[in-house]
mmCIF file of N, CA and C and ligand atoms in Angstrom:
data_model
loop_
_atom_site.group_PDB
_atom_site.id
_atom_site.type_symbol
_atom_site.label_atom_id
_atom_site.label_comp_id
_atom_site.label_asym_id
_atom_site.label_seq_id
_atom_site.Cartn_x
_atom_site.Cartn_y
_atom_site.Cartn_z
ATOM 1 N N MET A 362 110.854 19.946 -36.263
ATOM 2 C CA MET A 362 112.015 19.571 -35.455
ATOM 3 C C MET A 362 112.092 20.473 -34.209
ATOM 4 N N GLY A 363 112.394 19.867 -33.079
ATOM 5 C CA GLY A 363 112.454 20.646 -31.847
ATOM 6 C C GLY A 363 113.775 21.378 -31.690
ATOM 7 N N THR A 364 113.948 22.002 -30.543
ATOM 8 C CA THR A 364 115.202 22.700 -30.260
ATOM 9 C C THR A 364 116.337 21.687 -30.140
ATOM 10 N N ILE A 365 117.555 22.206 -30.140
ATOM 11 C CA ILE A 365 118.731 21.345 -29.976
ATOM 12 C C ILE A 365 118.635 20.565 -28.652
ATOM 13 N N PHE A 366 118.017 21.179 -27.649
ATOM 14 C CA PHE A 366 117.902 20.494 -26.359
ATOM 15 C C PHE A 366 116.824 19.405 -26.412
ATOM 16 N N THR A 367 115.769 19.641 -27.184
ATOM 17 C CA THR A 367 114.772 18.583 -27.378
ATOM 18 C C THR A 367 115.418 17.404 -28.100
ATOM 19 N N GLN A 368 116.301 17.710 -29.032
ATOM 20 C CA GLN A 368 117.005 16.620 -29.737
ATOM 21 C C GLN A 368 117.882 15.820 -28.777
ATOM 22 N N ILE A 369 118.443 16.504 -27.767
ATOM 23 C CA ILE A 369 119.206 15.779 -26.740
ATOM 24 C C ILE A 369 118.262 14.911 -25.917
ATOM 25 N N VAL A 370 117.128 15.476 -25.519
ATOM 26 C CA VAL A 370 116.138 14.718 -24.736
ATOM 27 C C VAL A 370 115.696 13.472 -25.496
ATOM 28 N N GLU A 371 115.495 13.638 -26.798
ATOM 29 C CA GLU A 371 115.018 12.528 -27.634
ATOM 30 C C GLU A 371 116.122 11.548 -28.008
ATOM 31 N N GLY A 372 117.364 11.861 -27.634
ATOM 32 C CA GLY A 372 118.486 10.973 -27.967
ATOM 33 C C GLY A 372 118.932 11.081 -29.405
ATOM 34 N N GLU A 373 118.502 12.146 -30.070
ATOM 35 C CA GLU A 373 118.844 12.305 -31.492
ATOM 36 C C GLU A 373 120.247 12.867 -31.682
ATOM 37 N N ILE A 374 120.722 13.629 -30.695
ATOM 38 C CA ILE A 374 122.117 14.061 -30.729
ATOM 39 C C ILE A 374 122.734 13.733 -29.369
ATOM 40 N N PRO A 375 124.039 13.447 -29.354
ATOM 41 C CA PRO A 375 124.655 13.005 -28.100
ATOM 42 C C PRO A 375 124.878 14.145 -27.110
ATOM 43 N N ALA A 376 124.877 13.791 -25.851
ATOM 44 C CA ALA A 376 125.214 14.750 -24.789
ATOM 45 C C ALA A 376 125.677 13.945 -23.589
ATOM 46 N N ARG A 377 126.458 14.598 -22.749
ATOM 47 C CA ARG A 377 126.909 13.941 -21.510
ATOM 48 C C ARG A 377 125.844 14.177 -20.441
ATOM 49 N N ILE A 378 124.834 13.307 -20.469
ATOM 50 C CA ILE A 378 123.721 13.434 -19.520
ATOM 51 C C ILE A 378 124.185 12.953 -18.145
ATOM 52 N N VAL A 379 123.970 13.803 -17.123
ATOM 53 C CA VAL A 379 124.425 13.462 -15.781
ATOM 54 C C VAL A 379 123.257 13.183 -14.834
ATOM 55 N N TYR A 380 122.040 13.520 -15.253
ATOM 56 C CA TYR A 380 120.855 13.235 -14.438
ATOM 57 C C TYR A 380 119.638 13.315 -15.354
ATOM 58 N N GLU A 381 118.677 12.426 -15.057
ATOM 59 C CA GLU A 381 117.434 12.448 -15.842
ATOM 60 C C GLU A 381 116.309 11.912 -14.978
ATOM 61 N N ASP A 382 115.149 12.543 -15.028
ATOM 62 C CA ASP A 382 113.947 11.979 -14.418
ATOM 63 C C ASP A 382 112.785 12.187 -15.385
ATOM 64 N N GLU A 383 111.576 12.042 -14.886
ATOM 65 C CA GLU A 383 110.420 12.078 -15.792
ATOM 66 C C GLU A 383 110.282 13.418 -16.526
ATOM 67 N N THR A 384 110.612 14.513 -15.830
ATOM 68 C CA THR A 384 110.338 15.838 -16.418
ATOM 69 C C THR A 384 111.564 16.690 -16.684
ATOM 70 N N THR A 385 112.728 16.302 -16.142
ATOM 71 C CA THR A 385 113.915 17.152 -16.290
ATOM 72 C C THR A 385 115.147 16.347 -16.694
ATOM 73 N N VAL A 386 116.118 17.041 -17.242
ATOM 74 C CA VAL A 386 117.407 16.437 -17.617
ATOM 75 C C VAL A 386 118.521 17.429 -17.300
ATOM 76 N N ALA A 387 119.672 16.897 -16.896
ATOM 77 C CA ALA A 387 120.865 17.733 -16.718
ATOM 78 C C ALA A 387 121.984 17.116 -17.548
ATOM 79 N N PHE A 388 122.739 17.981 -18.231
ATOM 80 C CA PHE A 388 123.842 17.494 -19.074
ATOM 81 C C PHE A 388 124.926 18.556 -19.132
ATOM 82 N N LEU A 389 126.140 18.115 -19.475
ATOM 83 C CA LEU A 389 127.247 19.067 -19.549
ATOM 84 C C LEU A 389 127.072 20.004 -20.737
ATOM 85 N N ASP A 390 127.404 21.267 -20.506
ATOM 86 C CA ASP A 390 127.403 22.252 -21.591
ATOM 87 C C ASP A 390 128.511 21.892 -22.594
ATOM 88 N N ALA A 391 128.196 21.988 -23.873
ATOM 89 C CA ALA A 391 129.164 21.619 -24.914
ATOM 90 C C ALA A 391 130.321 22.611 -25.019
ATOM 91 N N ASN A 392 130.122 23.817 -24.528
ATOM 92 C CA ASN A 392 131.176 24.855 -24.561
ATOM 93 C C ASN A 392 131.344 25.393 -23.140
ATOM 94 N N PRO A 393 131.927 24.589 -22.271
ATOM 95 C CA PRO A 393 131.901 24.931 -20.843
ATOM 96 C C PRO A 393 132.676 26.199 -20.502
ATOM 97 N N LEU A 394 132.086 26.996 -19.602
ATOM 98 C CA LEU A 394 132.765 28.186 -19.074
ATOM 99 C C LEU A 394 133.714 27.797 -17.950
ATOM 100 N N ALA A 395 133.535 26.594 -17.438
ATOM 101 C CA ALA A 395 134.394 26.056 -16.380
ATOM 102 C C ALA A 395 134.194 24.542 -16.408
ATOM 103 N N PRO A 396 135.152 23.773 -15.874
ATOM 104 C CA PRO A 396 134.922 22.322 -15.812
ATOM 105 C C PRO A 396 133.663 22.044 -14.985
ATOM 106 N N GLY A 397 132.795 21.178 -15.514
ATOM 107 C CA GLY A 397 131.568 20.840 -14.792
ATOM 108 C C GLY A 397 130.375 21.708 -15.149
ATOM 109 N N HIS A 398 130.559 22.722 -16.014
ATOM 110 C CA HIS A 398 129.432 23.589 -16.428
ATOM 111 C C HIS A 398 128.286 22.700 -16.918
ATOM 112 N N THR A 399 127.179 22.798 -16.205
ATOM 113 C CA THR A 399 126.045 21.891 -16.431
ATOM 114 C C THR A 399 124.789 22.698 -16.752
ATOM 115 N N LEU A 400 123.962 22.158 -17.619
ATOM 116 C CA LEU A 400 122.668 22.764 -17.949
ATOM 117 C C LEU A 400 121.560 21.877 -17.407
ATOM 118 N N VAL A 401 120.556 22.483 -16.815
ATOM 119 C CA VAL A 401 119.386 21.747 -16.326
ATOM 120 C C VAL A 401 118.175 22.270 -17.086
ATOM 121 N N ILE A 402 117.413 21.363 -17.682
ATOM 122 C CA ILE A 402 116.274 21.778 -18.513
ATOM 123 C C ILE A 402 115.020 20.963 -18.175
ATOM 124 N N PRO A 403 113.849 21.538 -18.451
ATOM 125 C CA PRO A 403 112.649 20.706 -18.479
ATOM 126 C C PRO A 403 112.671 19.915 -19.786
ATOM 127 N N LYS A 404 112.194 18.672 -19.763
ATOM 128 C CA LYS A 404 112.185 17.898 -21.012
ATOM 129 C C LYS A 404 111.266 18.542 -22.044
ATOM 130 N N ALA A 405 110.143 19.037 -21.584
ATOM 131 C CA ALA A 405 109.207 19.684 -22.504
ATOM 132 C C ALA A 405 109.779 21.043 -22.902
ATOM 133 N N GLU A 406 109.418 21.455 -24.096
ATOM 134 C CA GLU A 406 110.000 22.669 -24.664
ATOM 135 C C GLU A 406 109.217 23.909 -24.257
ATOM 136 N N TYR A 407 109.802 24.734 -23.402
ATOM 137 C CA TYR A 407 109.252 26.060 -23.083
ATOM 138 C C TYR A 407 110.360 27.045 -23.377
ATOM 139 N N GLU A 408 110.025 28.153 -24.024
ATOM 140 C CA GLU A 408 111.086 29.072 -24.416
ATOM 141 C C GLU A 408 111.690 29.790 -23.217
ATOM 142 N N ARG A 409 110.826 30.311 -22.357
ATOM 143 C CA ARG A 409 111.318 31.118 -21.229
ATOM 144 C C ARG A 409 110.737 30.616 -19.921
ATOM 145 N N LEU A 410 111.369 31.028 -18.821
ATOM 146 C CA LEU A 410 110.852 30.676 -17.500
ATOM 147 C C LEU A 410 109.384 31.073 -17.371
ATOM 148 N N ASN A 411 109.046 32.226 -17.958
ATOM 149 C CA ASN A 411 107.681 32.747 -17.895
ATOM 150 C C ASN A 411 106.658 31.768 -18.461
ATOM 151 N N ASP A 412 107.101 30.855 -19.326
ATOM 152 C CA ASP A 412 106.193 29.926 -19.997
ATOM 153 C C ASP A 412 106.057 28.601 -19.244
ATOM 154 N N VAL A 413 106.891 28.384 -18.232
ATOM 155 C CA VAL A 413 106.940 27.075 -17.559
ATOM 156 C C VAL A 413 105.783 26.955 -16.566
ATOM 157 N N PRO A 414 104.970 25.912 -16.679
ATOM 158 C CA PRO A 414 103.875 25.754 -15.723
ATOM 159 C C PRO A 414 104.392 25.438 -14.312
ATOM 160 N N ASP A 415 103.553 25.729 -13.317
ATOM 161 C CA ASP A 415 103.974 25.622 -11.913
ATOM 162 C C ASP A 415 104.561 24.255 -11.561
ATOM 163 N N ASP A 416 103.900 23.184 -12.004
ATOM 164 C CA ASP A 416 104.374 21.856 -11.592
ATOM 165 C C ASP A 416 105.749 21.548 -12.201
ATOM 166 N N VAL A 417 105.960 21.967 -13.429
ATOM 167 C CA VAL A 417 107.263 21.740 -14.074
ATOM 168 C C VAL A 417 108.330 22.622 -13.411
ATOM 169 N N ALA A 418 107.944 23.847 -13.043
ATOM 170 C CA ALA A 418 108.892 24.742 -12.363
ATOM 171 C C ALA A 418 109.341 24.128 -11.038
ATOM 172 N N THR A 419 108.427 23.492 -10.348
ATOM 173 C CA THR A 419 108.768 22.833 -9.081
ATOM 174 C C THR A 419 109.773 21.717 -9.323
ATOM 175 N N ASP A 420 109.518 20.914 -10.345
ATOM 176 C CA ASP A 420 110.438 19.809 -10.681
ATOM 177 C C ASP A 420 111.796 20.362 -11.119
ATOM 178 N N LEU A 421 111.764 21.436 -11.896
ATOM 179 C CA LEU A 421 113.012 22.014 -12.408
ATOM 180 C C LEU A 421 113.869 22.514 -11.243
ATOM 181 N N TYR A 422 113.231 23.212 -10.319
ATOM 182 C CA TYR A 422 114.016 23.710 -9.188
ATOM 183 C C TYR A 422 114.545 22.558 -8.337
ATOM 184 N N ALA A 423 113.730 21.521 -8.170
ATOM 185 C CA ALA A 423 114.192 20.369 -7.373
ATOM 186 C C ALA A 423 115.444 19.762 -7.998
ATOM 187 N N THR A 424 115.469 19.675 -9.321
ATOM 188 C CA THR A 424 116.658 19.118 -9.986
ATOM 189 C C THR A 424 117.850 20.053 -9.839
ATOM 190 N N ILE A 425 117.631 21.350 -9.999
ATOM 191 C CA ILE A 425 118.729 22.308 -9.813
ATOM 192 C C ILE A 425 119.291 22.164 -8.395
ATOM 193 N N HIS A 426 118.391 22.075 -7.437
ATOM 194 C CA HIS A 426 118.776 21.971 -6.023
ATOM 195 C C HIS A 426 119.630 20.722 -5.772
ATOM 196 N N ARG A 427 119.319 19.649 -6.463
ATOM 197 C CA ARG A 427 120.115 18.419 -6.317
ATOM 198 C C ARG A 427 121.433 18.523 -7.062
ATOM 199 N N MET A 428 121.414 19.160 -8.214
ATOM 200 C CA MET A 428 122.601 19.179 -9.074
ATOM 201 C C MET A 428 123.706 20.090 -8.549
ATOM 202 N N VAL A 429 123.339 21.225 -7.945
ATOM 203 C CA VAL A 429 124.369 22.213 -7.563
ATOM 204 C C VAL A 429 125.448 21.602 -6.672
ATOM 205 N N PRO A 430 125.100 20.948 -5.566
ATOM 206 C CA PRO A 430 126.181 20.368 -4.744
ATOM 207 C C PRO A 430 126.932 19.256 -5.463
ATOM 208 N N ALA A 431 126.231 18.469 -6.283
ATOM 209 C CA ALA A 431 126.896 17.373 -7.002
ATOM 210 C C ALA A 431 127.938 17.918 -7.974
ATOM 211 N N VAL A 432 127.556 18.972 -8.701
ATOM 212 C CA VAL A 432 128.474 19.573 -9.671
ATOM 213 C C VAL A 432 129.671 20.189 -8.951
ATOM 214 N N GLU A 433 129.392 20.970 -7.899
ATOM 215 C CA GLU A 433 130.500 21.617 -7.170
ATOM 216 C C GLU A 433 131.471 20.572 -6.626
ATOM 217 N N GLU A 434 130.918 19.527 -6.012
ATOM 218 C CA GLU A 434 131.793 18.499 -5.410
ATOM 219 C C GLU A 434 132.590 17.759 -6.481
ATOM 220 N N ALA A 435 131.973 17.493 -7.621
ATOM 221 C CA ALA A 435 132.635 16.706 -8.666
ATOM 222 C C ALA A 435 133.892 17.392 -9.188
ATOM 223 N N VAL A 436 133.888 18.720 -9.219
ATOM 224 C CA VAL A 436 135.055 19.429 -9.768
ATOM 225 C C VAL A 436 135.793 20.213 -8.686
ATOM 226 N N ASP A 437 135.413 19.934 -7.428
ATOM 227 C CA ASP A 437 136.075 20.577 -6.284
ATOM 228 C C ASP A 437 136.014 22.103 -6.394
ATOM 229 N N ALA A 438 134.826 22.607 -6.748
ATOM 230 C CA ALA A 438 134.643 24.052 -6.901
ATOM 231 C C ALA A 438 134.481 24.711 -5.535
ATOM 232 N N ASP A 439 134.813 25.999 -5.480
ATOM 233 C CA ASP A 439 134.632 26.769 -4.249
ATOM 234 C C ASP A 439 133.214 27.319 -4.143
ATOM 235 N N ALA A 440 132.549 27.461 -5.280
ATOM 236 C CA ALA A 440 131.234 28.107 -5.340
ATOM 237 C C ALA A 440 130.654 27.836 -6.723
ATOM 238 N N SER A 441 129.492 28.400 -6.994
ATOM 239 C CA SER A 441 128.952 28.295 -8.352
ATOM 240 C C SER A 441 128.082 29.499 -8.648
ATOM 241 N N THR A 442 127.999 29.819 -9.924
ATOM 242 C CA THR A 442 127.021 30.807 -10.387
ATOM 243 C C THR A 442 125.898 30.010 -11.033
ATOM 244 N N VAL A 443 124.678 30.251 -10.577
ATOM 245 C CA VAL A 443 123.508 29.497 -11.050
ATOM 246 C C VAL A 443 122.543 30.510 -11.658
ATOM 247 N N ALA A 444 122.305 30.397 -12.966
ATOM 248 C CA ALA A 444 121.582 31.487 -13.629
ATOM 249 C C ALA A 444 120.876 31.033 -14.897
ATOM 250 N N PHE A 445 119.841 31.788 -15.238
ATOM 251 C CA PHE A 445 119.117 31.616 -16.503
ATOM 252 C C PHE A 445 119.326 32.867 -17.354
ATOM 253 N N ASN A 446 119.636 32.698 -18.616
ATOM 254 C CA ASN A 446 119.483 33.796 -19.567
ATOM 255 C C ASN A 446 118.034 33.687 -20.021
ATOM 256 N N ASN A 447 117.173 34.568 -19.525
ATOM 257 C CA ASN A 447 115.725 34.420 -19.720
ATOM 258 C C ASN A 447 115.230 35.370 -20.803
ATOM 259 N N GLY A 448 115.398 34.947 -22.058
ATOM 260 C CA GLY A 448 114.984 35.785 -23.187
ATOM 261 C C GLY A 448 116.190 36.249 -23.985
ATOM 262 N N GLU A 449 115.920 36.463 -25.264
ATOM 263 C CA GLU A 449 116.996 36.791 -26.212
ATOM 264 C C GLU A 449 117.817 38.019 -25.787
ATOM 265 N N GLU A 450 117.112 39.051 -25.306
ATOM 266 C CA GLU A 450 117.804 40.298 -24.938
ATOM 267 C C GLU A 450 118.691 40.106 -23.707
ATOM 268 N N ALA A 451 118.449 39.013 -22.986
ATOM 269 C CA ALA A 451 119.278 38.699 -21.820
ATOM 270 C C ALA A 451 120.400 37.737 -22.189
ATOM 271 N N GLY A 452 120.511 37.440 -23.484
ATOM 272 C CA GLY A 452 121.608 36.582 -23.937
ATOM 273 C C GLY A 452 121.214 35.141 -24.183
ATOM 274 N N GLN A 453 119.901 34.827 -24.116
ATOM 275 C CA GLN A 453 119.484 33.439 -24.356
ATOM 276 C C GLN A 453 119.594 33.111 -25.837
ATOM 277 N N GLU A 454 120.343 32.062 -26.135
ATOM 278 C CA GLU A 454 120.521 31.660 -27.537
ATOM 279 C C GLU A 454 119.670 30.453 -27.892
ATOM 280 N N VAL A 455 119.538 29.522 -26.967
ATOM 281 C CA VAL A 455 118.725 28.329 -27.250
ATOM 282 C C VAL A 455 117.325 28.571 -26.660
ATOM 283 N N PRO A 456 116.285 28.573 -27.520
ATOM 284 C CA PRO A 456 114.942 28.919 -27.043
ATOM 285 C C PRO A 456 114.241 27.757 -26.341
ATOM 286 N N HIS A 457 114.918 27.192 -25.365
ATOM 287 C CA HIS A 457 114.395 26.079 -24.561
ATOM 288 C C HIS A 457 114.960 26.334 -23.169
ATOM 289 N N VAL A 458 114.100 26.684 -22.239
ATOM 290 C CA VAL A 458 114.560 27.186 -20.941
ATOM 291 C C VAL A 458 115.619 26.266 -20.334
ATOM 292 N N HIS A 459 116.694 26.881 -19.829
ATOM 293 C CA HIS A 459 117.786 26.097 -19.254
ATOM 294 C C HIS A 459 118.509 26.889 -18.185
ATOM 295 N N CYS A 460 118.862 26.192 -17.140
ATOM 296 C CA CYS A 460 119.597 26.791 -16.030
ATOM 297 C C CYS A 460 121.069 26.432 -16.170
ATOM 298 N N HIS A 461 121.921 27.449 -16.112
ATOM 299 C CA HIS A 461 123.368 27.213 -16.136
ATOM 300 C C HIS A 461 123.870 27.024 -14.702
ATOM 301 N N ILE A 462 124.592 25.959 -14.455
ATOM 302 C CA ILE A 462 125.332 25.811 -13.199
ATOM 303 C C ILE A 462 126.809 25.900 -13.588
ATOM 304 N N VAL A 463 127.435 27.025 -13.239
ATOM 305 C CA VAL A 463 128.837 27.258 -13.623
ATOM 306 C C VAL A 463 129.700 27.184 -12.365
ATOM 307 N N PRO A 464 130.517 26.141 -12.234
ATOM 308 C CA PRO A 464 131.399 26.061 -11.075
ATOM 309 C C PRO A 464 132.353 27.250 -11.039
ATOM 310 N N ARG A 465 132.611 27.746 -9.831
ATOM 311 C CA ARG A 465 133.488 28.898 -9.665
ATOM 312 C C ARG A 465 134.629 28.562 -8.705
ATOM 313 N N PHE A 466 135.760 29.147 -8.987
ATOM 314 C CA PHE A 466 136.980 28.851 -8.239
ATOM 315 C C PHE A 466 137.617 30.158 -7.778
ATOM 316 N N GLU A 467 138.191 30.130 -6.597
ATOM 317 C CA GLU A 467 138.873 31.317 -6.095
ATOM 318 C C GLU A 467 139.894 31.783 -7.136
ATOM 319 N N GLY A 468 139.836 33.046 -7.475
ATOM 320 C CA GLY A 468 140.798 33.607 -8.420
ATOM 321 C C GLY A 468 140.561 33.199 -9.862
ATOM 322 N N ASP A 469 139.326 32.763 -10.192
ATOM 323 C CA ASP A 469 139.080 32.305 -11.573
ATOM 324 C C ASP A 469 138.946 33.460 -12.578
ATOM 325 N N GLY A 470 138.959 34.670 -12.093
ATOM 326 C CA GLY A 470 138.931 35.812 -13.011
ATOM 327 C C GLY A 470 137.532 36.204 -13.446
ATOM 328 N N GLY A 471 136.523 35.437 -13.033
ATOM 329 C CA GLY A 471 135.142 35.776 -13.380
ATOM 330 C C GLY A 471 134.600 36.835 -12.439
ATOM 331 N N GLY A 472 133.337 37.176 -12.622
ATOM 332 C CA GLY A 472 132.733 38.209 -11.783
ATOM 333 C C GLY A 472 131.394 37.761 -11.255
ATOM 334 N N PRO A 473 130.754 38.601 -10.461
ATOM 335 C CA PRO A 473 129.431 38.286 -9.938
ATOM 336 C C PRO A 473 128.350 38.574 -10.979
ATOM 337 N N ILE A 474 127.161 38.124 -10.704
ATOM 338 C CA ILE A 474 126.037 38.306 -11.623
ATOM 339 C C ILE A 474 125.672 39.791 -11.772
ATOM 340 N N HIS A 475 126.140 40.631 -10.846
ATOM 341 C CA HIS A 475 125.867 42.072 -10.936
ATOM 342 C C HIS A 475 126.437 42.689 -12.209
ATOM 343 N N GLY A 476 127.351 41.976 -12.863
ATOM 344 C CA GLY A 476 127.967 42.523 -14.059
ATOM 345 C C GLY A 476 127.168 42.283 -15.328
ATOM 346 N N VAL A 477 126.033 41.572 -15.256
ATOM 347 C CA VAL A 477 125.370 41.178 -16.505
ATOM 348 C C VAL A 477 124.519 42.283 -17.127
ATOM 349 N N ALA A 478 124.025 43.228 -16.338
ATOM 350 C CA ALA A 478 123.164 44.276 -16.885
ATOM 351 C C ALA A 478 124.002 45.470 -17.335
ATOM 352 N N GLY A 479 123.322 46.427 -17.958
ATOM 353 C CA GLY A 479 124.027 47.631 -18.384
ATOM 354 C C GLY A 479 124.260 48.549 -17.193
ATOM 355 N N GLU A 480 124.360 49.846 -17.494
ATOM 356 C CA GLU A 480 124.618 50.820 -16.439
ATOM 357 C C GLU A 480 123.482 50.816 -15.414
ATOM 358 N N ALA A 481 123.841 50.838 -14.133
ATOM 359 C CA ALA A 481 122.806 50.791 -13.082
ATOM 360 C C ALA A 481 121.990 52.077 -13.092
ATOM 361 N N PRO A 482 120.637 51.965 -13.013
ATOM 362 C CA PRO A 482 119.801 53.168 -13.025
ATOM 363 C C PRO A 482 119.855 53.878 -11.664
ATOM 364 N N ASP A 483 119.595 55.181 -11.692
ATOM 365 C CA ASP A 483 119.556 55.945 -10.452
ATOM 366 C C ASP A 483 118.080 56.211 -10.147
ATOM 367 N N LEU A 484 117.475 55.390 -9.313
ATOM 368 C CA LEU A 484 116.033 55.464 -9.091
ATOM 369 C C LEU A 484 115.717 56.133 -7.756
ATOM 370 N N ALA A 485 114.756 57.049 -7.805
ATOM 371 C CA ALA A 485 114.325 57.741 -6.585
ATOM 372 C C ALA A 485 113.441 56.801 -5.763
ATOM 373 N N ASP A 486 113.279 57.126 -4.487
ATOM 374 C CA ASP A 486 112.477 56.286 -3.589
ATOM 375 C C ASP A 486 111.059 56.066 -4.111
ATOM 376 N N ASP A 487 110.423 57.162 -4.637
ATOM 377 C CA ASP A 487 109.037 56.993 -5.095
ATOM 378 C C ASP A 487 108.967 56.099 -6.337
ATOM 379 N N GLU A 488 110.006 56.137 -7.162
ATOM 380 C CA GLU A 488 110.036 55.239 -8.325
ATOM 381 C C GLU A 488 110.196 53.778 -7.857
ATOM 382 N N LEU A 489 111.053 53.570 -6.880
ATOM 383 C CA LEU A 489 111.222 52.207 -6.340
ATOM 384 C C LEU A 489 109.926 51.723 -5.714
ATOM 385 N N ASP A 490 109.224 52.621 -4.994
ATOM 386 C CA ASP A 490 107.939 52.252 -4.375
ATOM 387 C C ASP A 490 106.933 51.839 -5.455
ATOM 388 N N ASP A 491 106.889 52.614 -6.558
ATOM 389 C CA ASP A 491 105.942 52.318 -7.653
ATOM 390 C C ASP A 491 106.260 50.965 -8.293
ATOM 391 N N ILE A 492 107.529 50.720 -8.523
ATOM 392 C CA ILE A 492 107.926 49.456 -9.156
ATOM 393 C C ILE A 492 107.581 48.289 -8.243
ATOM 394 N N ALA A 493 107.901 48.426 -6.958
ATOM 395 C CA ALA A 493 107.602 47.349 -5.998
ATOM 396 C C ALA A 493 106.105 47.072 -5.957
ATOM 397 N N ALA A 494 105.286 48.150 -5.944
ATOM 398 C CA ALA A 494 103.825 47.985 -5.887
ATOM 399 C C ALA A 494 103.317 47.312 -7.163
ATOM 400 N N ASP A 495 103.882 47.698 -8.300
ATOM 401 C CA ASP A 495 103.457 47.146 -9.594
ATOM 402 C C ASP A 495 103.757 45.639 -9.636
ATOM 403 N N ILE A 496 104.969 45.279 -9.213
ATOM 404 C CA ILE A 496 105.328 43.845 -9.203
ATOM 405 C C ILE A 496 104.393 43.079 -8.274
ATOM 406 N N GLU A 497 104.221 43.628 -7.080
ATOM 407 C CA GLU A 497 103.379 42.948 -6.073
ATOM 408 C C GLU A 497 101.965 42.730 -6.598
ATOM 409 N N SER A 498 101.440 43.709 -7.345
ATOM 410 C CA SER A 498 100.058 43.618 -7.843
ATOM 411 C C SER A 498 99.883 42.538 -8.903
ATOM 412 N N ARG A 499 100.984 42.069 -9.485
ATOM 413 C CA ARG A 499 100.894 41.075 -10.568
ATOM 414 C C ARG A 499 101.024 39.641 -10.075
ATOM 415 N N ILE A 500 101.290 39.462 -8.792
ATOM 416 C CA ILE A 500 101.476 38.118 -8.252
ATOM 417 C C ILE A 500 100.132 37.548 -7.800
HETATM 418 P P1 5GP B 1941 122.210 30.384 -23.628
HETATM 419 O O1 5GP B 1941 123.077 31.449 -24.220
HETATM 420 O O2 5GP B 1941 121.029 30.065 -24.525
HETATM 421 O O3 5GP B 1941 121.797 30.682 -22.216
HETATM 422 O O4 5GP B 1941 123.112 29.109 -23.506
HETATM 423 C C1 5GP B 1941 123.045 28.025 -24.359
HETATM 424 C C2 5GP B 1941 124.124 27.076 -23.929
HETATM 425 O O5 5GP B 1941 123.906 25.846 -24.587
HETATM 426 C C3 5GP B 1941 125.529 27.540 -24.277
HETATM 427 O O6 5GP B 1941 126.319 27.609 -23.102
HETATM 428 C C4 5GP B 1941 126.030 26.487 -25.253
HETATM 429 O O7 5GP B 1941 127.386 26.179 -25.081
HETATM 430 C C5 5GP B 1941 125.139 25.292 -24.943
HETATM 431 N N1 5GP B 1941 124.884 24.446 -26.090
HETATM 432 C C6 5GP B 1941 124.495 24.858 -27.326
HETATM 433 N N2 5GP B 1941 124.324 23.789 -28.139
HETATM 434 C C7 5GP B 1941 124.616 22.685 -27.381
HETATM 435 C C8 5GP B 1941 124.601 21.293 -27.665
HETATM 436 O O8 5GP B 1941 124.310 20.846 -28.775
HETATM 437 N N3 5GP B 1941 124.954 20.453 -26.651
HETATM 438 C C9 5GP B 1941 125.276 20.914 -25.411
HETATM 439 N N4 5GP B 1941 125.592 19.994 -24.477
HETATM 440 N N5 5GP B 1941 125.279 22.224 -25.116
HETATM 441 C C10 5GP B 1941 124.965 23.105 -26.084
#
């Protein structure tokens, strides 16, 4: 049996699907953080962004790009937070990659994405240089 999201893709469990194409689907989150909270997923099951092949990643981003203005306009949002919990330690509960589009409203009491990590590290310039070089070398 696949993930709960694969079951949605297969029509085995109901969901409020708002967009679907050959490789991606968008549907309302069952426990919305705000009206219009939408999830965008690849139909195929990949646990993390790191596992998504290039062509599917392109399709996934194209769908996110289309969905963000549609979601914001539908609920008259002022803004949105668009994010992935990429891995269990980052808070991912469903092991099927998904992008959250959370509509945001002035004075909604929420915060920016800067609040998701723990205490900010105090990194020296040479440490930042090493990290930047290491990342660059892996691309
Ligand atoms: P995660 O913590 O993995 O990033 O987020 C998983 C999200 O999936 C949660 O916001 C949760 O409310 C949503 N979710 C879990 N099960 C279902 C489901 O069966 N249907 C829908 N539409 N959303 C679900």
